[in-house]
mmCIF file with all atom_site columns, C-alpha atoms in Angstrom:
data_model
loop_
_atom_site.group_PDB
_atom_site.id
_atom_site.type_symbol
_atom_site.label_atom_id
_atom_site.label_alt_id
_atom_site.label_comp_id
_atom_site.label_asym_id
_atom_site.label_entity_id
_atom_site.label_seq_id
_atom_site.pdbx_PDB_ins_code
_atom_site.Cartn_x
_atom_site.Cartn_y
_atom_site.Cartn_z
_atom_site.occupancy
_atom_site.B_iso_or_equiv
_atom_site.pdbx_formal_charge
_atom_site.auth_seq_id
_atom_site.auth_comp_id
_atom_site.auth_asym_id
_atom_site.auth_atom_id
_atom_site.pdbx_PDB_model_num
ATOM 1   C CA . PHE A 1 1   ? -3.357  6.582   8.107   1.00 87.00 ? 1   PHE A CA 1
ATOM 2   C CA . ASP A 1 2   ? -0.938  6.106   5.465   1.00 83.00 ? 2   ASP A CA 1
ATOM 3   C CA . ALA A 1 3   ? 0.378   2.322   5.602   1.00 85.00 ? 3   ALA A CA 1
ATOM 4   C CA . ASP A 1 4   ? 2.986   2.871   2.933   1.00 83.00 ? 4   ASP A CA 1
ATOM 5   C CA . GLN A 1 5   ? 4.680   5.425   5.540   1.00 82.00 ? 5   GLN A CA 1
ATOM 6   C CA . TYR A 1 6   ? 4.046   2.835   8.508   1.00 84.00 ? 6   TYR A CA 1
ATOM 7   C CA . ALA A 1 7   ? 6.236   0.255   6.327   1.00 86.00 ? 7   ALA A CA 1
ATOM 8   C CA . SER A 1 8   ? 8.806   2.916   5.640   1.00 83.00 ? 8   SER A CA 1
ATOM 9   C CA . GLY A 1 9   ? 9.393   3.357   8.968   1.00 83.00 ? 9   GLY A CA 1
ATOM 10  C CA . TYR A 1 10  ? 7.323   6.699   9.318   1.00 79.00 ? 10  TYR A CA 1
ATOM 11  C CA . ASP A 1 11  ? 4.389   7.688   11.529  1.00 79.00 ? 11  ASP A CA 1
ATOM 12  C CA . PRO A 1 12  ? 1.545   6.935   9.089   1.00 80.00 ? 12  PRO A CA 1
ATOM 13  C CA . ILE A 1 13  ? -0.648  9.879   10.604  1.00 79.00 ? 13  ILE A CA 1
ATOM 14  C CA . VAL A 1 14  ? 1.929   12.624  10.902  1.00 76.00 ? 14  VAL A CA 1
ATOM 15  C CA . HIS A 1 15  ? 3.439   11.340  7.337   1.00 73.00 ? 15  HIS A CA 1
ATOM 16  C CA . ALA A 1 16  ? 0.249   10.886  5.667   1.00 77.00 ? 16  ALA A CA 1
ATOM 17  C CA . GLY A 1 17  ? 0.722   11.419  2.026   1.00 71.00 ? 17  GLY A CA 1
ATOM 18  C CA . ASN A 1 18  ? 4.015   12.814  2.139   1.00 67.00 ? 18  ASN A CA 1
ATOM 19  C CA . SER A 1 19  ? 6.853   11.467  -0.238  1.00 61.00 ? 19  SER A CA 1
ATOM 20  C CA . ILE A 1 20  ? 8.779   8.471   1.069   1.00 62.00 ? 20  ILE A CA 1
ATOM 21  C CA . GLU A 1 21  ? 12.760  8.789   0.673   1.00 61.00 ? 21  GLU A CA 1
ATOM 22  C CA . ARG A 1 22  ? 14.038  5.070   0.691   1.00 57.00 ? 22  ARG A CA 1
ATOM 23  C CA . THR A 1 23  ? 17.696  6.444   0.896   1.00 56.00 ? 23  THR A CA 1
ATOM 24  C CA . SER A 1 24  ? 16.595  8.629   4.270   1.00 66.00 ? 24  SER A CA 1
ATOM 25  C CA . GLU A 1 25  ? 18.212  7.313   7.285   1.00 71.00 ? 25  GLU A CA 1
ATOM 26  C CA . GLN A 1 26  ? 14.394  6.606   8.949   1.00 71.00 ? 26  GLN A CA 1
ATOM 27  C CA . TYR A 1 27  ? 14.065  4.327   6.047   1.00 74.00 ? 27  TYR A CA 1
ATOM 28  C CA . LYS A 1 28  ? 17.277  2.740   6.309   1.00 77.00 ? 28  LYS A CA 1
ATOM 29  C CA . ASN A 1 29  ? 17.265  2.455   10.063  1.00 83.00 ? 29  ASN A CA 1
ATOM 30  C CA . ARG A 1 30  ? 13.281  0.726   10.517  1.00 84.00 ? 30  ARG A CA 1
ATOM 31  C CA . GLU A 1 31  ? 13.138  -1.745  12.993  1.00 89.00 ? 31  GLU A CA 1
ATOM 32  C CA . GLN A 1 32  ? 13.919  -5.338  11.829  1.00 92.00 ? 32  GLN A CA 1
ATOM 33  C CA . TRP A 1 33  ? 10.714  -7.062  12.713  1.00 93.00 ? 33  TRP A CA 1
ATOM 34  C CA . LEU A 1 34  ? 9.069   -4.112  10.429  1.00 91.00 ? 34  LEU A CA 1
ATOM 35  C CA . VAL A 1 35  ? 11.660  -5.169  7.509   1.00 91.00 ? 35  VAL A CA 1
ATOM 36  C CA . ASP A 1 36  ? 10.681  -8.619  7.843   1.00 93.00 ? 36  ASP A CA 1
ATOM 37  C CA . ALA A 1 37  ? 6.975   -8.753  7.859   1.00 94.00 ? 37  ALA A CA 1
ATOM 38  C CA . TYR A 1 38  ? 7.147   -6.161  5.176   1.00 91.00 ? 38  TYR A CA 1
ATOM 39  C CA . ASP A 1 39  ? 9.764   -6.231  2.992   1.00 90.00 ? 39  ASP A CA 1
ATOM 40  C CA . ASN A 1 40  ? 10.928  -10.055 3.204   1.00 91.00 ? 40  ASN A CA 1
ATOM 41  C CA . MET A 1 41  ? 7.351   -11.571 3.617   1.00 93.00 ? 41  MET A CA 1
ATOM 42  C CA . ALA A 1 42  ? 4.421   -9.504  2.071   1.00 93.00 ? 42  ALA A CA 1
ATOM 43  C CA . VAL A 1 43  ? 6.628   -7.688  -0.747  1.00 91.00 ? 43  VAL A CA 1
ATOM 44  C CA . LYS A 1 44  ? 9.006   -10.720 -1.692  1.00 94.00 ? 44  LYS A CA 1
ATOM 45  C CA . HIS A 1 45  ? 6.730   -13.591 -1.331  1.00 95.00 ? 45  HIS A CA 1
ATOM 46  C CA . GLY A 1 46  ? 3.332   -11.822 -1.435  1.00 94.00 ? 46  GLY A CA 1
ATOM 47  C CA . TYR A 1 47  ? 3.425   -8.845  -4.209  1.00 91.00 ? 47  TYR A CA 1
ATOM 48  C CA . ASN A 1 48  ? 6.202   -9.869  -6.005  1.00 90.00 ? 48  ASN A CA 1
ATOM 49  C CA . ARG A 1 49  ? 4.585   -13.219 -6.676  1.00 93.00 ? 49  ARG A CA 1
ATOM 50  C CA . LEU A 1 50  ? 1.110   -11.945 -7.426  1.00 90.00 ? 50  LEU A CA 1
ATOM 51  C CA . PHE A 1 51  ? 2.543   -9.433  -10.142 1.00 88.00 ? 51  PHE A CA 1
ATOM 52  C CA . VAL A 1 52  ? 3.748   -12.597 -11.959 1.00 89.00 ? 52  VAL A CA 1
ATOM 53  C CA . GLY A 1 53  ? 0.777   -14.431 -11.620 1.00 89.00 ? 53  GLY A CA 1
ATOM 54  C CA . GLU A 1 54  ? 1.398   -16.635 -8.919  1.00 92.00 ? 54  GLU A CA 1
ATOM 55  C CA . THR A 1 55  ? -0.814  -17.006 -5.771  1.00 93.00 ? 55  THR A CA 1
ATOM 56  C CA . PRO A 1 56  ? 0.850   -16.561 -2.436  1.00 94.00 ? 56  PRO A CA 1
ATOM 57  C CA . ASP A 1 57  ? -0.755  -18.243 0.670   1.00 95.00 ? 57  ASP A CA 1
ATOM 58  C CA . ILE A 1 58  ? -2.436  -16.311 3.459   1.00 96.00 ? 58  ILE A CA 1
ATOM 59  C CA . SER A 1 59  ? 0.946   -16.879 5.575   1.00 96.00 ? 59  SER A CA 1
ATOM 60  C CA . VAL A 1 60  ? 2.861   -14.692 3.420   1.00 96.00 ? 60  VAL A CA 1
ATOM 61  C CA . TRP A 1 61  ? 0.814   -11.625 4.275   1.00 96.00 ? 61  TRP A CA 1
ATOM 62  C CA . LYS A 1 62  ? -0.126  -12.351 7.946   1.00 97.00 ? 62  LYS A CA 1
ATOM 63  C CA . PRO A 1 63  ? 3.069   -11.014 9.552   1.00 96.00 ? 63  PRO A CA 1
ATOM 64  C CA . TRP A 1 64  ? 2.822   -7.540  7.795   1.00 95.00 ? 64  TRP A CA 1
ATOM 65  C CA . TYR A 1 65  ? -1.256  -7.328  8.167   1.00 94.00 ? 65  TYR A CA 1
ATOM 66  C CA . ARG A 1 66  ? -0.918  -8.380  12.064  1.00 95.00 ? 66  ARG A CA 1
ATOM 67  C CA . LEU A 1 67  ? 1.532   -5.351  12.315  1.00 94.00 ? 67  LEU A CA 1
ATOM 68  C CA . LEU A 1 68  ? -0.649  -2.894  10.519  1.00 93.00 ? 68  LEU A CA 1
ATOM 69  C CA . MET A 1 69  ? -3.683  -3.971  12.275  1.00 93.00 ? 69  MET A CA 1
ATOM 70  C CA . ALA A 1 70  ? -2.087  -3.524  15.825  1.00 94.00 ? 70  ALA A CA 1
ATOM 71  C CA . GLU A 1 71  ? -0.809  -0.123  14.438  1.00 92.00 ? 71  GLU A CA 1
ATOM 72  C CA . ILE A 1 72  ? -4.325  0.905   13.391  1.00 91.00 ? 72  ILE A CA 1
ATOM 73  C CA . GLN A 1 73  ? -5.666  -0.271  16.846  1.00 91.00 ? 73  GLN A CA 1
ATOM 74  C CA . ARG A 1 74  ? -2.956  1.965   18.685  1.00 92.00 ? 74  ARG A CA 1
ATOM 75  C CA . LYS A 1 75  ? -3.780  5.099   16.267  1.00 91.00 ? 75  LYS A CA 1
ATOM 76  C CA . ARG A 1 76  ? -7.545  4.249   17.131  1.00 90.00 ? 76  ARG A CA 1
ATOM 77  C CA . VAL A 1 77  ? -6.831  4.694   20.820  1.00 92.00 ? 77  VAL A CA 1
ATOM 78  C CA . VAL A 1 78  ? -4.847  7.601   20.444  1.00 92.00 ? 78  VAL A CA 1
ATOM 79  C CA . HIS A 1 79  ? -7.621  9.246   17.929  1.00 90.00 ? 79  HIS A CA 1
ATOM 80  C CA . LYS A 1 80  ? -10.613 8.201   19.164  1.00 89.00 ? 80  LYS A CA 1
ATOM 81  C CA . HIS A 1 81  ? -12.944 10.540  18.680  1.00 88.00 ? 81  HIS A CA 1
ATOM 82  C CA . LYS A 1 82  ? -12.206 10.242  15.071  1.00 86.00 ? 82  LYS A CA 1
ATOM 83  C CA . HIS A 1 83  ? -12.763 8.238   12.173  1.00 85.00 ? 83  HIS A CA 1
ATOM 84  C CA . LEU A 1 84  ? -9.950  6.257   10.733  1.00 83.00 ? 84  LEU A CA 1
ATOM 85  C CA . ALA A 1 85  ? -9.472  5.793   6.988   1.00 86.00 ? 85  ALA A CA 1
ATOM 86  C CA . VAL A 1 86  ? -6.229  3.523   6.079   1.00 87.00 ? 86  VAL A CA 1
ATOM 87  C CA . SER A 1 87  ? -4.872  3.953   2.438   1.00 84.00 ? 87  SER A CA 1
ATOM 88  C CA . GLN A 1 88  ? -3.451  0.334   1.740   1.00 83.00 ? 88  GLN A CA 1
ATOM 89  C CA . SER A 1 89  ? -3.494  -1.476  -1.400  1.00 85.00 ? 89  SER A CA 1
ATOM 90  C CA . VAL A 1 90  ? -5.282  -4.850  -0.306  1.00 89.00 ? 90  VAL A CA 1
ATOM 91  C CA . TYR A 1 91  ? -5.006  -6.826  -3.521  1.00 87.00 ? 91  TYR A CA 1
ATOM 92  C CA . PRO A 1 92  ? -6.098  -10.522 -2.787  1.00 92.00 ? 92  PRO A CA 1
ATOM 93  C CA . ARG A 1 93  ? -9.628  -11.065 -1.419  1.00 94.00 ? 93  ARG A CA 1
ATOM 94  C CA . ILE A 1 94  ? -7.824  -13.742 0.949   1.00 94.00 ? 94  ILE A CA 1
ATOM 95  C CA . VAL A 1 95  ? -6.252  -10.603 2.727   1.00 94.00 ? 95  VAL A CA 1
ATOM 96  C CA . ARG A 1 96  ? -9.366  -8.516  3.137   1.00 93.00 ? 96  ARG A CA 1
ATOM 97  C CA . ASP A 1 97  ? -11.111 -11.693 4.668   1.00 95.00 ? 97  ASP A CA 1
ATOM 98  C CA . TYR A 1 98  ? -8.519  -12.108 6.981   1.00 95.00 ? 98  TYR A CA 1
ATOM 99  C CA . ILE A 1 99  ? -8.682  -8.428  7.825   1.00 94.00 ? 99  ILE A CA 1
ATOM 100 C CA . ARG A 1 100 ? -12.329 -8.779  8.446   1.00 93.00 ? 100 ARG A CA 1
ATOM 101 C CA . THR A 1 101 ? -11.830 -11.803 10.548  1.00 93.00 ? 101 THR A CA 1
ATOM 102 C CA . GLN A 1 102 ? -9.400  -9.635  12.948  1.00 93.00 ? 102 GLN A CA 1
ATOM 103 C CA . MET A 1 103 ? -11.165 -6.305  12.739  1.00 90.00 ? 103 MET A CA 1
ATOM 104 C CA . GLY A 1 104 ? -14.769 -7.432  12.550  1.00 88.00 ? 104 GLY A CA 1
ATOM 105 C CA . ASN A 1 105 ? -17.472 -5.200  11.558  1.00 85.00 ? 105 ASN A CA 1
ATOM 106 C CA . SER A 1 106 ? -15.212 -2.095  12.119  1.00 84.00 ? 106 SER A CA 1
ATOM 107 C CA . ALA A 1 107 ? -13.388 -2.921  8.888   1.00 88.00 ? 107 ALA A CA 1
ATOM 108 C CA . TYR A 1 108 ? -14.701 -1.079  5.573   1.00 91.00 ? 108 TYR A CA 1
ATOM 109 C CA . PHE A 1 109 ? -13.399 -1.556  2.069   1.00 91.00 ? 109 PHE A CA 1
ATOM 110 C CA . VAL A 1 110 ? -13.438 1.261   -0.781  1.00 92.00 ? 110 VAL A CA 1
ATOM 111 C CA . ILE A 1 111 ? -12.011 -0.485  -3.657  1.00 91.00 ? 111 ILE A CA 1
ATOM 112 C CA . LEU A 1 112 ? -10.794 1.656   -6.724  1.00 88.00 ? 112 LEU A CA 1
ATOM 113 C CA . ASN A 1 113 ? -10.668 -0.147  -9.564  1.00 87.00 ? 113 ASN A CA 1
ATOM 114 C CA . THR A 1 114 ? -8.373  1.362   -12.460 1.00 86.00 ? 114 THR A CA 1
ATOM 115 C CA . CYS A 1 115 ? -7.738  0.045   -15.830 1.00 84.00 ? 115 CYS A CA 1
ATOM 116 C CA . THR A 1 116 ? -3.943  -0.070  -16.375 1.00 83.00 ? 116 THR A CA 1
ATOM 117 C CA . LYS A 1 117 ? -3.554  2.884   -18.502 1.00 86.00 ? 117 LYS A CA 1
ATOM 118 C CA . LEU A 1 118 ? -4.924  5.058   -16.337 1.00 87.00 ? 118 LEU A CA 1
ATOM 119 C CA . SER A 1 119 ? -3.503  3.471   -13.365 1.00 84.00 ? 119 SER A CA 1
ATOM 120 C CA . THR A 1 120 ? -0.252  4.302   -14.981 1.00 86.00 ? 120 THR A CA 1
ATOM 121 C CA . GLU A 1 121 ? -0.652  7.680   -15.878 1.00 88.00 ? 121 GLU A CA 1
ATOM 122 C CA . ARG A 1 122 ? -1.453  8.428   -12.498 1.00 86.00 ? 122 ARG A CA 1
ATOM 123 C CA . VAL A 1 123 ? 1.113   6.709   -11.097 1.00 84.00 ? 123 VAL A CA 1
ATOM 124 C CA . ALA A 1 124 ? 3.280   8.847   -13.213 1.00 89.00 ? 124 ALA A CA 1
ATOM 125 C CA . SER A 1 125 ? 1.798   12.123  -12.281 1.00 89.00 ? 125 SER A CA 1
ATOM 126 C CA . ARG A 1 126 ? 1.934   11.201  -8.800  1.00 85.00 ? 126 ARG A CA 1
ATOM 127 C CA . VAL A 1 127 ? 5.529   10.683  -9.012  1.00 89.00 ? 127 VAL A CA 1
ATOM 128 C CA . HIS A 1 128 ? 6.235   13.888  -10.474 1.00 92.00 ? 128 HIS A CA 1
ATOM 129 C CA . SER A 1 129 ? 4.267   15.734  -7.588  1.00 88.00 ? 129 SER A CA 1
ATOM 130 C CA . LEU A 1 130 ? 6.069   13.744  -4.784  1.00 84.00 ? 130 LEU A CA 1
ATOM 131 C CA . ALA A 1 131 ? 9.704   14.395  -6.474  1.00 89.00 ? 131 ALA A CA 1
ATOM 132 C CA . ALA A 1 132 ? 8.520   18.151  -6.811  1.00 90.00 ? 132 ALA A CA 1
ATOM 133 C CA . ARG A 1 133 ? 7.974   18.270  -3.098  1.00 86.00 ? 133 ARG A CA 1
ATOM 134 C CA . VAL A 1 134 ? 11.319  17.296  -2.499  1.00 86.00 ? 134 VAL A CA 1
ATOM 135 C CA . ASN A 1 135 ? 13.018  19.431  -5.003  1.00 91.00 ? 135 ASN A CA 1
ATOM 136 C CA . LYS A 1 136 ? 13.882  16.592  -7.475  1.00 91.00 ? 136 LYS A CA 1
ATOM 137 C CA . THR A 1 137 ? 13.022  15.508  -11.275 1.00 93.00 ? 137 THR A CA 1
ATOM 138 C CA . ALA A 1 138 ? 11.108  12.109  -11.491 1.00 92.00 ? 138 ALA A CA 1
ATOM 139 C CA . ASN A 1 139 ? 14.090  10.476  -12.371 1.00 93.00 ? 139 ASN A CA 1
ATOM 140 C CA . GLU A 1 140 ? 16.195  11.656  -9.582  1.00 92.00 ? 140 GLU A CA 1
ATOM 141 C CA . TYR A 1 141 ? 13.373  10.606  -6.883  1.00 88.00 ? 141 TYR A CA 1
ATOM 142 C CA . LEU A 1 142 ? 13.013  7.223   -8.506  1.00 88.00 ? 142 LEU A CA 1
ATOM 143 C CA . LYS A 1 143 ? 16.976  6.689   -8.086  1.00 88.00 ? 143 LYS A CA 1
ATOM 144 C CA . GLY A 1 144 ? 16.359  6.120   -4.449  1.00 78.00 ? 144 GLY A CA 1
ATOM 145 C CA . TRP A 1 145 ? 13.636  3.406   -5.711  1.00 78.00 ? 145 TRP A CA 1
ATOM 146 C CA . GLY A 1 146 ? 16.170  1.704   -8.011  1.00 84.00 ? 146 GLY A CA 1
ATOM 147 C CA . THR A 1 147 ? 13.935  2.515   -10.954 1.00 87.00 ? 147 THR A CA 1
ATOM 148 C CA . THR A 1 148 ? 13.451  5.401   -13.796 1.00 92.00 ? 148 THR A CA 1
ATOM 149 C CA . MET A 1 149 ? 10.207  6.886   -14.922 1.00 90.00 ? 149 MET A CA 1
ATOM 150 C CA . ASP A 1 150 ? 10.689  4.803   -17.987 1.00 89.00 ? 150 ASP A CA 1
ATOM 151 C CA . GLN A 1 151 ? 10.802  1.438   -16.036 1.00 87.00 ? 151 GLN A CA 1
ATOM 152 C CA . LEU A 1 152 ? 8.075   2.627   -13.921 1.00 85.00 ? 152 LEU A CA 1
ATOM 153 C CA . VAL A 1 153 ? 5.610   3.679   -16.892 1.00 87.00 ? 153 VAL A CA 1
ATOM 154 C CA . ASN A 1 154 ? 6.497   0.964   -19.037 1.00 84.00 ? 154 ASN A CA 1
ATOM 155 C CA . ILE A 1 155 ? 6.866   -2.339  -16.835 1.00 79.00 ? 155 ILE A CA 1
ATOM 156 C CA . THR A 1 156 ? 6.411   -1.610  -13.063 1.00 79.00 ? 156 THR A CA 1
ATOM 157 C CA . ALA A 1 157 ? 3.250   0.094   -13.060 1.00 77.00 ? 157 ALA A CA 1
ATOM 158 C CA . PRO A 1 158 ? 1.259   -1.859  -15.508 1.00 77.00 ? 158 PRO A CA 1
ATOM 159 C CA . MET A 1 159 ? 2.642   -5.073  -13.426 1.00 77.00 ? 159 MET A CA 1
ATOM 160 C CA . PHE A 1 160 ? 1.178   -3.824  -10.102 1.00 77.00 ? 160 PHE A CA 1
ATOM 161 C CA . GLN A 1 161 ? -2.230  -4.257  -11.762 1.00 78.00 ? 161 GLN A CA 1
ATOM 162 C CA . LYS A 1 162 ? -1.451  -8.111  -11.608 1.00 79.00 ? 162 LYS A CA 1
ATOM 163 C CA . GLY A 1 163 ? -3.116  -10.011 -8.845  1.00 79.00 ? 163 GLY A CA 1
ATOM 164 C CA . PHE A 1 164 ? -5.617  -7.607  -7.816  1.00 84.00 ? 164 PHE A CA 1
ATOM 165 C CA . GLU A 1 165 ? -9.153  -9.043  -7.275  1.00 87.00 ? 165 GLU A CA 1
ATOM 166 C CA . SER A 1 166 ? -12.059 -6.474  -7.475  1.00 88.00 ? 166 SER A CA 1
ATOM 167 C CA . MET A 1 167 ? -14.910 -6.878  -5.346  1.00 92.00 ? 167 MET A CA 1
ATOM 168 C CA . GLN A 1 168 ? -16.845 -9.884  -5.303  1.00 92.00 ? 168 GLN A CA 1
ATOM 169 C CA . SER A 1 169 ? -20.285 -9.821  -4.638  1.00 94.00 ? 169 SER A CA 1
ATOM 170 C CA . ASP A 1 170 ? -20.397 -11.697 -1.261  1.00 95.00 ? 170 ASP A CA 1
ATOM 171 C CA . GLU A 1 171 ? -17.870 -8.767  0.460   1.00 93.00 ? 171 GLU A CA 1
ATOM 172 C CA . SER A 1 172 ? -19.669 -7.470  3.374   1.00 91.00 ? 172 SER A CA 1
ATOM 173 C CA . ASN A 1 173 ? -18.459 -3.882  4.444   1.00 92.00 ? 173 ASN A CA 1
ATOM 174 C CA . THR A 1 174 ? -16.995 -3.227  0.693   1.00 92.00 ? 174 THR A CA 1
ATOM 175 C CA . VAL A 1 175 ? -17.768 -0.723  -1.965  1.00 92.00 ? 175 VAL A CA 1
ATOM 176 C CA . GLN A 1 176 ? -16.115 -0.684  -5.500  1.00 93.00 ? 176 GLN A CA 1
ATOM 177 C CA . ILE A 1 177 ? -15.594 2.434   -7.574  1.00 92.00 ? 177 ILE A CA 1
ATOM 178 C CA . ASN A 1 178 ? -14.787 1.745   -10.831 1.00 90.00 ? 178 ASN A CA 1
ATOM 179 C CA . VAL A 1 179 ? -12.238 4.785   -11.387 1.00 88.00 ? 179 VAL A CA 1
ATOM 180 C CA . THR A 1 180 ? -12.596 6.504   -15.073 1.00 87.00 ? 180 THR A CA 1
ATOM 181 C CA . GLU A 1 181 ? -10.643 9.186   -16.735 1.00 85.00 ? 181 GLU A CA 1
ATOM 182 C CA . SER A 1 182 ? -13.199 12.119  -15.851 1.00 86.00 ? 182 SER A CA 1
ATOM 183 C CA . MET A 1 183 ? -12.632 11.517  -12.294 1.00 83.00 ? 183 MET A CA 1
ATOM 184 C CA . THR A 1 184 ? -10.478 13.965  -10.402 1.00 71.00 ? 184 THR A CA 1
ATOM 185 C CA . ALA A 1 185 ? -6.798  12.779  -9.559  1.00 58.00 ? 185 ALA A CA 1
ATOM 186 C CA . LEU A 1 186 ? -5.758  14.589  -6.665  1.00 56.00 ? 186 LEU A CA 1
#
């Protein structure tokens, strides 16, 4: 279950791991409730504030995570004989705790803790791979996102590390993997 695909208006299982084209009609024609919860609340007032060192209140995260958890529950019914892994960067502990209160013991977290340098290298590699899938250069692909490879590598990717809270000793159903260079990137 790819939460970024869901946020972009695509089926989170059918399109898991695929390239997201922000210039596509599917992306442009997302339902307003999804745009409001994700773009206008979680990104604008959540992630963007985290990335500049602020601590957003749980209220900015709840609309997006309510929608996401409802969609996860729908997909669990459809795929009732399968385990469902959700790919989503849940930066602050307060949000992980909120998800736990809503999902109960069925929610497990695997936190990938990566240093900024390695994370940036892997983000750049992933962008090149995603761009190649749609027969574009990395800069052509990123143009739809309003950025360039230079901006991504030198500004955006390092900024994405800010506000991330690693696993704390009292977090239930949680494991953290400290990612190193020797670990294989897919």
